[in-house]
XYZ file of C-alpha atoms in Angstrom:
743
model
C 11.278 29.702 33.236
C 11.492 29.108 36.985
C 10.174 25.815 38.203
C 7.820 25.373 41.104
C 10.886 25.808 43.296
C 10.368 29.553 42.968
C 7.321 29.227 45.206
C 8.862 27.134 47.938
C 11.728 27.686 50.234
C 14.090 25.276 51.893
C 14.260 24.955 55.581
C 17.758 26.224 56.259
C 18.462 24.243 59.331
C 17.853 20.952 57.537
C 20.182 21.704 54.648
C 23.228 23.560 55.947
C 26.464 21.999 54.660
C 30.064 22.776 54.018
C 30.494 23.358 50.290
C 28.382 20.461 49.050
C 24.758 19.336 49.343
C 24.511 16.317 51.684
C 21.030 15.481 50.540
C 19.256 15.310 47.224
C 15.995 15.632 49.043
C 15.229 18.909 50.806
C 12.532 19.766 53.224
C 10.375 22.615 51.901
C 7.834 24.726 53.581
C 4.497 26.016 52.414
C 4.014 29.131 54.326
C 0.589 29.891 55.756
C 0.729 32.912 57.957
C 0.885 36.604 57.461
C 3.911 38.395 56.016
C 5.565 41.120 58.083
C 5.873 43.062 54.860
C 2.194 42.946 54.315
C 1.514 44.129 57.825
C 3.896 47.021 57.524
C 1.965 48.481 54.601
C -1.589 47.510 55.525
C -2.022 44.950 52.676
C -5.200 42.944 52.812
C -6.233 39.858 50.974
C -7.702 40.035 47.432
C -11.268 41.387 47.273
C -11.681 40.864 51.001
C -12.797 43.383 53.601
C -10.076 44.839 55.810
C -8.974 42.463 58.479
C -7.017 42.793 61.694
C -3.222 42.962 61.142
C -2.774 39.394 62.425
C -4.733 38.001 59.533
C -3.407 40.181 56.677
C -2.452 38.233 53.609
C -0.287 38.986 50.641
C -0.788 38.687 46.819
C 0.948 35.852 45.219
C 2.774 32.843 46.422
C 1.095 31.259 49.421
C 4.519 29.886 50.279
C 6.224 33.246 50.651
C 9.522 32.850 52.493
C 8.613 35.989 54.427
C 5.992 34.172 56.468
C 5.994 32.075 59.618
C 4.004 29.073 60.897
C 4.695 26.516 58.214
C 4.240 22.835 57.558
C 6.977 20.823 56.067
C 6.547 18.925 52.858
C 9.096 16.398 51.562
C 10.056 17.143 48.002
C 12.686 15.722 45.673
C 15.055 18.395 44.415
C 13.899 19.348 40.936
C 16.099 19.495 37.924
C 16.691 23.086 36.756
C 18.988 22.739 33.825
C 19.795 26.265 32.721
C 21.624 27.926 29.926
C 25.232 28.389 30.820
C 25.080 32.121 30.341
C 22.821 35.085 29.905
C 24.161 35.363 26.382
C 23.024 31.837 25.578
C 19.681 32.555 27.036
C 19.343 35.620 24.911
C 20.406 33.700 21.839
C 17.572 31.219 22.543
C 15.016 33.959 22.382
C 15.037 35.565 25.821
C 13.934 38.909 24.475
C 11.723 37.706 21.640
C 8.068 36.966 22.126
C 5.089 35.662 20.197
C 2.946 38.209 22.014
C 2.482 41.781 20.884
C 3.067 44.731 23.128
C -0.625 45.320 23.355
C -1.471 41.695 24.320
C 1.245 41.775 27.091
C -0.322 44.848 28.640
C -3.838 43.331 28.233
C -2.766 40.141 30.019
C -1.027 42.127 32.728
C -4.026 44.363 33.391
C -6.324 41.391 33.544
C -4.126 39.861 36.316
C -4.077 43.277 38.064
C -7.837 43.395 38.044
C -8.004 39.906 39.582
C -5.754 41.129 42.416
C -7.539 44.493 42.843
C -4.404 46.380 41.926
C -4.597 49.977 40.658
C -0.975 49.976 39.481
C 1.942 47.575 38.965
C 5.651 48.514 38.919
C 8.189 46.612 36.793
C 11.784 47.705 37.468
C 15.018 46.828 35.775
C 16.372 45.125 38.847
C 16.937 41.484 39.740
C 16.932 40.223 43.313
C 20.438 41.607 43.884
C 19.621 45.045 42.409
C 22.212 44.519 39.586
C 22.779 47.197 36.975
C 23.084 44.474 34.347
C 20.626 41.745 35.214
C 20.647 38.135 33.919
C 18.248 37.614 30.996
C 15.862 35.743 33.202
C 15.109 39.017 35.152
C 14.803 41.378 32.172
C 11.083 41.633 32.751
C 10.903 45.317 31.971
C 12.657 44.796 28.678
C 10.291 41.996 27.770
C 7.237 44.025 28.655
C 8.166 47.351 27.114
C 10.584 46.525 24.324
C 12.992 49.109 25.719
C 16.513 47.647 26.136
C 18.339 50.343 28.189
C 20.036 49.260 31.453
C 18.048 51.734 33.640
C 14.339 52.390 33.840
C 11.106 51.462 35.524
C 7.732 50.762 33.995
C 4.397 51.746 35.662
C 1.235 50.146 34.435
C -2.165 51.518 35.504
C -5.660 50.755 34.343
C -5.388 53.449 31.707
C -1.668 54.189 31.234
C 1.671 52.550 30.554
C 4.612 54.772 31.477
C 8.356 54.307 31.425
C 10.717 56.365 33.517
C 14.345 56.571 32.397
C 17.206 59.114 32.563
C 18.743 61.305 29.830
C 21.254 58.595 28.756
C 18.379 56.571 27.231
C 15.724 59.052 26.071
C 16.623 58.646 22.393
C 16.816 54.908 22.668
C 13.527 54.687 24.466
C 11.822 56.970 21.944
C 12.897 54.644 19.152
C 12.051 51.359 20.956
C 8.792 52.096 22.752
C 5.442 51.718 20.959
C 4.180 55.269 21.356
C 0.602 54.235 20.841
C 0.911 52.194 24.098
C 3.672 53.671 26.123
C 4.559 57.176 27.257
C 8.231 58.134 28.096
C 8.756 60.063 31.293
C 11.979 61.902 31.036
C 13.384 61.350 34.519
C 15.494 64.187 35.908
C 13.938 66.984 33.834
C 12.581 70.088 35.681
C 8.975 69.602 36.868
C 8.995 65.906 35.895
C 7.772 63.865 38.909
C 9.616 60.825 40.188
C 7.625 57.557 40.261
C 6.801 58.012 43.956
C 5.714 61.617 43.391
C 3.498 60.511 40.477
C 1.844 57.752 42.455
C 1.401 60.042 45.503
C -0.284 62.706 43.400
C -2.455 60.146 41.677
C -3.489 58.764 45.049
C -4.234 62.189 46.381
C -6.301 63.201 43.381
C -8.480 60.115 43.761
C -9.095 61.078 47.363
C -9.997 64.644 46.398
C -12.332 63.406 43.626
C -14.289 61.531 46.212
C -15.327 64.708 48.020
C -18.675 66.064 46.850
C -20.417 69.099 48.431
C -18.154 68.789 51.410
C -18.982 65.163 52.036
C -16.254 62.698 51.517
C -17.018 59.219 50.181
C -14.909 56.327 51.473
C -12.119 55.659 49.009
C -9.762 52.744 49.223
C -6.058 53.484 49.182
C -4.310 53.309 45.857
C -2.991 49.699 45.597
C 0.428 49.540 43.966
C 1.691 46.042 43.286
C 5.428 45.213 43.372
C 7.589 42.102 43.495
C 9.479 42.716 46.739
C 12.491 40.673 45.505
C 13.339 43.205 42.806
C 12.879 46.515 44.669
C 15.311 48.063 47.024
C 14.033 48.255 50.539
C 14.580 52.038 50.472
C 11.836 52.343 47.798
C 9.249 51.289 50.389
C 10.369 54.086 52.739
C 10.228 56.624 49.824
C 6.746 55.431 48.919
C 5.482 55.727 52.519
C 6.934 59.247 52.940
C 5.547 60.371 49.549
C 2.057 59.275 50.399
C 2.281 60.896 53.825
C 3.507 64.097 52.324
C 0.527 64.416 49.916
C -1.962 63.452 52.638
C -0.605 66.183 54.856
C 0.001 68.976 52.365
C -2.893 68.490 49.998
C -5.494 66.681 51.999
C -4.714 68.145 55.509
C -4.689 64.708 57.049
C -1.263 63.157 57.600
C -2.844 59.965 59.109
C -4.905 59.321 55.976
C -3.784 56.181 54.166
C -3.996 57.112 50.575
C -1.654 54.498 49.088
C -0.239 51.083 49.891
C 2.410 48.794 48.416
C 1.031 45.279 47.735
C 3.820 42.667 47.698
C 3.251 40.181 44.869
C 5.574 37.266 45.462
C 4.568 35.676 42.153
C 5.866 38.248 39.677
C 3.004 39.219 37.405
C 5.123 39.385 34.282
C 6.376 35.833 34.449
C 3.136 34.065 33.524
C 2.893 36.324 30.421
C 6.541 35.510 29.487
C 5.766 31.810 29.926
C 8.178 29.368 28.210
C 9.971 32.133 26.409
C 11.477 33.280 29.663
C 15.175 32.103 29.797
C 16.345 30.022 32.816
C 18.187 31.465 35.741
C 21.945 30.716 35.135
C 23.999 28.686 37.535
C 27.564 28.985 36.281
C 30.456 27.879 38.537
C 32.523 30.202 40.679
C 36.324 30.342 40.144
C 38.910 31.435 42.635
C 40.183 34.991 42.322
C 43.814 34.469 43.464
C 45.475 36.442 46.238
C 48.003 37.858 43.803
C 45.093 39.806 42.204
C 42.858 40.226 45.236
C 45.576 41.444 47.628
C 43.602 40.620 50.759
C 42.519 37.167 51.936
C 38.972 36.222 52.652
C 39.845 35.731 56.363
C 41.213 39.230 56.640
C 38.205 40.728 54.968
C 35.856 38.828 57.250
C 37.939 39.892 60.265
C 37.526 43.559 59.206
C 33.809 43.116 58.827
C 33.502 41.617 62.301
C 35.453 44.534 63.739
C 32.897 46.878 62.179
C 30.068 44.620 63.362
C 31.346 44.764 66.925
C 31.448 48.630 66.705
C 27.877 48.654 65.510
C 26.743 45.972 67.897
C 25.587 43.828 65.053
C 25.280 40.033 65.306
C 24.754 39.497 61.529
C 25.723 41.369 58.454
C 23.811 40.751 55.159
C 25.335 41.273 51.654
C 22.904 41.241 48.782
C 24.723 42.672 45.757
C 26.718 40.270 43.585
C 29.927 42.321 43.493
C 29.933 42.447 47.304
C 29.774 38.688 47.408
C 32.479 38.242 44.802
C 34.740 40.729 46.497
C 34.300 39.326 49.983
C 34.865 35.735 49.050
C 37.600 36.353 46.419
C 35.601 34.478 43.710
C 34.585 35.410 40.215
C 32.064 33.903 37.701
C 31.474 34.124 34.034
C 28.139 33.716 32.402
C 25.553 34.583 35.131
C 25.592 38.252 34.234
C 26.995 39.268 30.891
C 30.133 41.447 31.129
C 30.133 41.296 34.904
C 32.357 38.608 36.559
C 29.917 37.868 39.327
C 27.671 35.007 40.344
C 24.146 34.789 41.683
C 24.443 34.443 45.474
C 24.078 36.092 48.832
C 26.314 36.153 51.837
C 25.737 36.635 55.595
C 28.385 37.064 58.235
C 27.767 36.346 61.929
C 30.234 36.425 64.934
C 31.307 32.786 64.222
C 30.212 31.907 60.679
C 30.095 32.971 57.067
C 27.184 31.701 54.978
C 27.061 31.533 51.206
C 23.593 31.116 49.632
C 23.778 29.883 46.129
C 23.013 26.891 43.856
C 25.209 23.862 44.479
C 26.487 23.827 40.950
C 28.384 27.074 41.582
C 30.785 25.456 44.047
C 31.331 21.973 42.667
C 35.001 22.330 41.766
C 37.700 21.090 44.121
C 39.675 24.359 44.117
C 36.610 26.407 45.001
C 35.639 23.981 47.761
C 39.159 24.167 49.210
C 39.193 27.968 48.873
C 35.824 28.284 50.668
C 36.502 25.552 53.276
C 35.617 27.923 56.095
C 32.427 29.062 54.491
C 29.034 27.320 55.151
C 26.998 26.713 52.073
C 23.209 27.041 52.136
C 20.418 26.888 49.512
C 19.893 30.138 47.768
C 16.153 30.237 48.691
C 16.852 29.956 52.447
C 18.319 33.350 53.112
C 15.107 35.180 54.038
C 14.054 32.521 56.511
C 17.573 32.581 58.072
C 17.518 36.328 58.430
C 14.058 36.224 59.962
C 15.031 33.488 62.405
C 18.203 35.334 63.544
C 16.412 38.719 63.855
C 13.454 37.302 65.756
C 15.320 34.842 68.050
C 13.663 34.949 71.488
C 15.562 36.277 74.492
C 18.328 37.596 72.277
C 19.637 41.054 71.504
C 20.386 40.151 67.861
C 20.903 43.013 65.449
C 21.027 42.628 61.642
C 23.221 45.102 59.782
C 22.011 45.577 56.206
C 22.181 48.431 53.714
C 18.530 49.060 52.767
C 19.479 50.931 49.575
C 21.453 47.943 48.275
C 19.235 45.160 49.524
C 15.828 43.926 48.241
C 12.694 44.530 50.209
C 12.013 40.881 50.804
C 15.236 40.551 52.850
C 14.759 43.694 54.932
C 11.016 43.261 55.679
C 11.509 40.307 57.935
C 13.803 42.347 60.323
C 11.890 43.982 63.156
C 12.716 47.645 63.524
C 14.406 47.081 66.895
C 16.755 44.566 65.316
C 17.597 46.575 62.174
C 20.824 48.454 61.652
C 20.573 50.311 58.369
C 23.783 51.835 57.021
C 26.398 51.498 54.385
C 27.803 47.972 54.583
C 31.414 47.253 55.494
C 32.375 45.931 52.108
C 31.447 49.075 50.144
C 34.344 51.241 51.352
C 36.799 48.299 51.328
C 35.964 47.503 47.705
C 36.098 51.118 46.571
C 39.580 51.756 47.895
C 41.824 49.368 46.062
C 44.896 47.822 47.613
C 48.222 47.824 45.831
C 47.787 44.363 44.278
C 44.379 45.385 42.854
C 45.822 48.698 41.506
C 48.764 46.853 39.915
C 46.266 44.608 38.141
C 44.315 47.621 36.956
C 47.522 49.226 35.578
C 48.478 46.000 33.814
C 45.014 45.685 32.267
C 45.202 49.145 30.838
C 48.556 48.537 29.253
C 47.433 45.445 27.344
C 44.072 47.198 26.575
C 46.128 50.063 25.053
C 47.936 47.543 22.793
C 44.600 46.038 21.713
C 43.161 49.494 20.920
C 46.312 50.536 18.965
C 45.880 47.440 16.753
C 42.260 48.101 16.314
C 42.468 51.802 15.398
C 45.342 51.082 13.022
C 43.124 48.441 11.289
C 40.071 50.819 11.293
C 41.921 53.777 9.869
C 43.426 51.659 7.163
C 40.021 50.214 6.195
C 38.309 53.595 6.051
C 41.063 55.942 4.835
C 43.509 53.813 2.782
C 41.119 51.227 1.367
C 38.158 53.612 1.206
C 35.765 50.979 2.613
C 32.751 51.493 4.894
C 32.717 49.528 8.022
C 29.531 48.614 9.961
C 29.137 49.362 13.642
C 28.631 45.753 14.274
C 31.845 44.777 12.562
C 33.728 47.483 14.469
C 32.461 45.936 17.730
C 33.406 42.448 16.643
C 36.956 43.359 15.463
C 37.682 45.424 18.547
C 36.650 42.512 20.798
C 38.769 40.160 18.764
C 41.879 42.333 19.325
C 41.170 42.465 23.049
C 40.732 38.682 23.055
C 44.346 38.361 21.973
C 45.553 39.871 25.139
C 46.677 37.746 28.115
C 44.014 37.257 30.721
C 41.103 38.616 28.656
C 37.758 37.169 29.621
C 35.007 39.325 28.053
C 33.882 42.836 27.456
C 33.291 44.863 30.604
C 30.034 46.210 29.151
C 28.249 46.081 25.810
C 30.413 48.098 23.320
C 29.001 51.412 22.182
C 30.076 52.101 18.646
C 28.005 54.919 17.209
C 28.535 56.520 13.826
C 27.275 60.060 13.301
C 23.855 60.541 14.831
C 23.972 57.182 16.562
C 26.698 58.507 18.782
C 24.115 60.936 20.261
C 22.344 57.941 21.730
C 24.507 57.865 24.842
C 24.173 54.084 25.562
C 23.700 52.978 21.968
C 24.352 49.316 21.146
C 24.782 48.427 17.464
C 22.695 45.530 16.034
C 21.952 44.613 12.399
C 18.882 46.531 11.345
C 17.542 49.949 10.395
C 19.524 51.827 13.022
C 22.925 50.393 12.179
C 25.235 52.723 10.301
C 28.529 52.349 8.422
C 31.651 54.316 9.128
C 33.449 56.198 6.336
C 35.336 59.518 6.045
C 32.150 61.634 6.109
C 31.147 61.114 9.721
C 32.713 60.737 13.169
C 32.458 57.701 15.376
C 32.294 57.446 19.193
C 33.489 54.098 20.654
C 32.991 53.338 24.378
C 34.288 49.968 25.216
C 36.197 47.963 27.853
C 37.522 44.618 28.867
C 37.303 42.256 31.771
C 40.687 40.661 32.464
C 41.592 38.257 35.205
C 43.506 40.980 36.914
C 41.656 44.168 36.051
C 38.830 46.053 34.391
C 39.011 48.752 31.698
C 36.635 51.353 30.271
C 37.559 53.912 27.699
C 35.843 56.263 25.326
C 37.371 57.915 22.277
C 35.844 59.930 19.431
C 37.489 59.775 16.014
C 36.894 61.375 12.638
C 38.913 59.962 9.710
C 37.780 62.692 7.261
C 37.574 66.462 7.532
C 35.757 67.647 10.631
C 33.911 70.952 10.668
C 35.227 73.800 12.703
C 32.192 73.552 15.001
C 32.936 69.863 15.632
C 36.515 70.703 16.438
C 35.445 73.469 18.836
C 33.164 71.120 20.791
C 35.707 68.289 20.719
C 38.264 70.709 22.200
C 35.914 71.893 24.904
C 35.204 68.256 25.877
C 38.981 67.615 25.975
C 39.622 70.764 28.132
C 36.919 69.423 30.537
C 38.708 66.092 30.721
C 42.045 67.805 31.414
C 40.467 70.095 33.968
C 39.354 67.128 36.096
C 42.567 65.193 35.493
C 44.827 67.939 36.781
C 42.964 68.739 39.954
C 44.483 68.503 43.379
C 42.010 68.347 46.238
C 41.605 67.375 49.851
C 40.952 63.773 50.594
C 37.206 63.145 51.339
C 36.158 65.883 48.931
C 32.714 64.922 47.456
C 32.777 64.201 43.751
C 30.286 66.987 42.848
C 32.948 69.541 43.762
C 35.099 68.279 40.916
C 32.315 68.038 38.386
C 32.288 71.751 37.468
C 35.820 71.436 36.120
C 34.578 69.012 33.447
C 31.793 71.322 32.325
C 33.609 74.732 32.604
C 34.691 75.069 28.981
C 31.468 73.568 27.635
C 29.451 76.109 29.729
C 31.574 78.898 28.298
C 30.273 77.735 24.874
C 26.769 77.435 26.255
C 26.969 73.606 26.063
C 26.445 70.795 28.490
C 25.780 67.071 28.828
C 23.092 65.229 30.776
C 25.094 62.496 32.435
C 27.619 62.390 35.299
C 31.208 62.920 34.682
C 32.632 59.957 36.469
C 31.766 56.607 38.144
C 33.715 54.226 40.300
C 35.243 51.122 38.633
C 35.769 47.751 40.228
C 39.042 45.829 40.179
C 38.349 42.768 38.016
C 34.709 43.418 38.967
C 31.812 45.590 37.783
C 32.710 48.475 35.502
C 30.211 50.631 37.474
C 30.894 50.727 41.162
C 29.932 52.963 44.039
C 29.707 54.637 46.380
C 31.636 57.537 44.876
C 30.920 59.450 41.688
C 31.771 62.755 39.963
C 28.480 64.326 38.994
C 26.367 67.459 39.600
C 24.186 65.534 42.044
C 24.740 67.293 45.345
C 23.053 64.408 47.157
C 26.092 62.112 46.888
C 28.342 63.329 49.630
C 30.668 60.325 49.491
C 34.243 61.568 49.797
C 36.954 60.670 47.282
C 39.773 58.684 48.868
C 43.230 57.301 48.127
C 43.101 54.121 46.096
C 39.739 54.731 44.353
C 39.421 54.414 40.627
C 36.980 56.653 38.788
C 36.145 57.456 35.171
C 36.587 60.928 33.786
C 34.180 61.221 30.787
C 32.831 64.605 29.775
C 30.897 64.789 26.522
C 28.492 66.516 24.288
C 25.604 65.109 22.207
C 23.671 66.788 19.356
C 20.521 64.840 18.652
C 20.425 63.623 14.972
C 24.022 64.706 14.327
C 26.886 63.381 16.462
C 28.188 62.639 19.906
C 31.587 63.374 21.465
C 33.007 61.807 24.635
C 36.585 61.421 25.917
C 37.023 59.029 28.774
C 39.999 57.956 30.828
C 40.113 55.951 34.065
C 41.979 57.616 36.914
C 43.585 56.286 40.026
C 43.554 58.506 43.104
C 46.941 58.885 44.877
C 48.239 61.040 47.690
C 50.151 64.140 46.564
C 52.636 63.423 49.356
C 53.709 59.778 49.099
C 54.548 59.801 52.839
C 50.821 59.693 53.541
C 50.802 56.127 52.289
C 52.758 55.030 55.287
C 50.833 54.304 58.511
C 51.889 56.656 61.269
C 51.133 56.803 65.062
C 48.612 59.435 66.022
C 50.368 62.756 66.510
C 49.972 66.377 65.723
C 51.746 65.920 62.344
C 49.564 62.970 61.421
C 46.484 65.142 61.716
C 47.494 67.372 58.769
C 45.134 67.493 55.817
C 45.919 65.041 53.083
C 45.601 65.928 49.423
C 44.885 63.754 46.404
C 45.844 63.842 42.762
C 44.922 61.681 39.770
C 47.184 59.191 37.969
C 46.043 58.154 34.491
C 45.246 54.469 33.879
C 43.947 54.643 30.359
C 46.753 54.506 27.688
C 45.122 55.370 24.345
C 45.994 58.461 22.264
C 43.592 61.326 21.641
C 43.113 62.358 18.008
C 45.188 65.522 17.695
C 43.813 66.896 14.440
C 40.355 67.360 15.988
C 41.764 69.935 18.418
C 41.237 73.660 17.994
C 44.639 74.965 19.165
C 43.336 78.437 19.703
C 41.133 77.204 22.587
C 43.939 75.284 24.286
C 46.278 76.804 26.820
C 50.042 76.029 26.849
C 49.571 74.015 30.063
C 46.879 71.905 28.435
C 48.920 71.273 25.354
C 51.857 70.291 27.671
C 49.476 67.896 29.359
C 48.549 66.288 26.038
C 52.152 65.836 24.980
C 53.162 64.394 28.340
C 50.167 61.963 28.250
C 51.124 60.805 24.812
C 54.685 60.281 25.853
C 53.580 57.951 28.706
C 51.228 56.103 26.365
C 53.951 55.363 23.895
C 56.442 54.426 26.658
C 54.110 51.784 28.177
C 52.225 50.394 25.143
C 54.917 50.298 22.511
C 56.866 47.348 24.064
C 53.787 45.150 23.421
C 53.639 45.987 19.686
C 55.763 44.461 16.974
C 58.343 46.904 15.492
C 57.285 48.112 12.136
C 53.735 46.779 12.445
C 50.751 48.944 11.420
C 49.883 49.320 15.052
C 53.360 50.491 16.022
C 53.391 53.032 13.202
C 49.972 54.307 14.156
C 50.893 54.532 17.801
C 54.132 56.366 17.146
C 52.497 58.877 14.908
C 49.505 59.427 17.283
C 51.847 60.031 20.186
C 54.115 62.550 18.448
C 54.133 65.986 20.066
C 51.384 68.182 18.786
C 52.265 70.782 16.151
C 51.575 74.058 17.889
C 52.191 76.160 14.818
C 54.305 79.388 14.680
C 55.438 80.690 18.055
């Protein structure tokens, strides 16, 4: 549980230091004046009549770091001993509670009533908008019981709703208390987004107030949020959604029908109480240049070049992988499966500031590595941004990506000082340099060796010994084989090992209990897993059946494989958006009147997060980000039959120029303006089960692709296996040319 420090913020100018705290006492500020965020949405104090903008208040902590006019209070730095990792926090009961689901909602609604809130939103996000949040920020999971990594809860006076996408519908149906919660299947036709739902709700309340042509005064719908865990772009969407309904349905665009109410004291935390795990503060480690490829100084120089082009005087980086990438540091334990640490970074013309807890930078090697970086308290970033953006007689401009930054950071920047666009790190991080790519290639070779040992073990257990193996044991043994490999740190995401019908739960995670199944020869298994190594990140999915598969299963498996090959073999112009490639993954499935509800591919970080943007391969036309040389993406078509099985085949792919000469920098000329084309090079080195393939559906070219792939797998992985070992025997057999039958 956060201490009282969560409601106070350190005065940044009093506590700046280079890589170590100079003081054990820090000057804190209790903020008294109005928040710019509150003013921007017309928030007014609890149960008070509407006041002039200059006196608007906010709900929650009176010491919000978004406010001005403060008095200093001397306070000794409090002890915040935390669990060393999210995993430890979860082991200590992070997601368990003595309260029932009903009592949690009752307590939350009571607090909403005290604050005159009509609705309250609880997202998945932490202050850094992380996909996988530390346990301390898993408020939505605590409140709803739903454990998926994506979803937002909306609580009104009468309803409790959860929005999540198709990957998690089965999981949500099983985990939500249906007597209390309703699942909203995000992305389905005619299913409203959260903003659309709130806008319609606000509009209906305004319409209901009209009687016999006379309209009673109705207050705007008050929607409470914690501004630290919502992207700034959400506020823009909310405002536009309300304006649209007011214009189209109420014929009055100026009518204020809804408002966001920033609640700086998160309303879930008092309900969680002592059961809430502590925020982790694990130390950074240096990510060496041999793996990073580019120094911190060179990355900062590139950012400053971009800042000069945009006329920015400060660049703000909120997401944890941006911080880790820029500073060439990694961390274990803050966020399970992600080698990142809780921190922010800002870059100005002369300085680089790292905002984090002091315990993260105590080691001598990290201090030396970051000797040109100024360390500041984590809590002081908002005040620093505000001070820079509002400096008198300056033309300061703050460059921040609103879609990747929390609302609390953005709201203190006046519109005239705000530059909102994709930050400079995003494209740098997405296009890997040669050292990063070499690390990724190396990681996939050792990962292939681990998988060969694992599948040889699993096949022997199930087929030869005739045993049934639990999904949990499968996860544990696979992780143990990975842990034998040099440089292995942890899994790159929670392993998905789904037997039979559990494989249809796209992001299923096995745990002892009613859902857990045992693998034998009667059912298939889908295993989606990966590893974090000091030099690279892996992510692979394979579907196996150690018994006799039905013809229908083989047909669908083959169509999924054909989709994988379809993407893999494409040649396309550089900067082609990913949605153009997506159809190749689905073509054969569509021919069989089949489809899948998730994207085909996501970006992957180099010794970083397994999910990385900005690129993707999916049917979403809205993502126009072009694919570029050096990017790494997944290729993972699939098919899922509820209550029966799931099939997915996933490889990671590296984008390369078709013409190697394009890798060499050239002076501008007519020839250098020619269009450049890209191809994919396979990173994943794990065989595909051949006896699940319906040969009649495969073309000669596709069978040639499979044989060539298996030849490369054996060539690269076999040197890591002991001659005559079960793993070597399995790999050799699995990589033999496929029997194509009579000519």
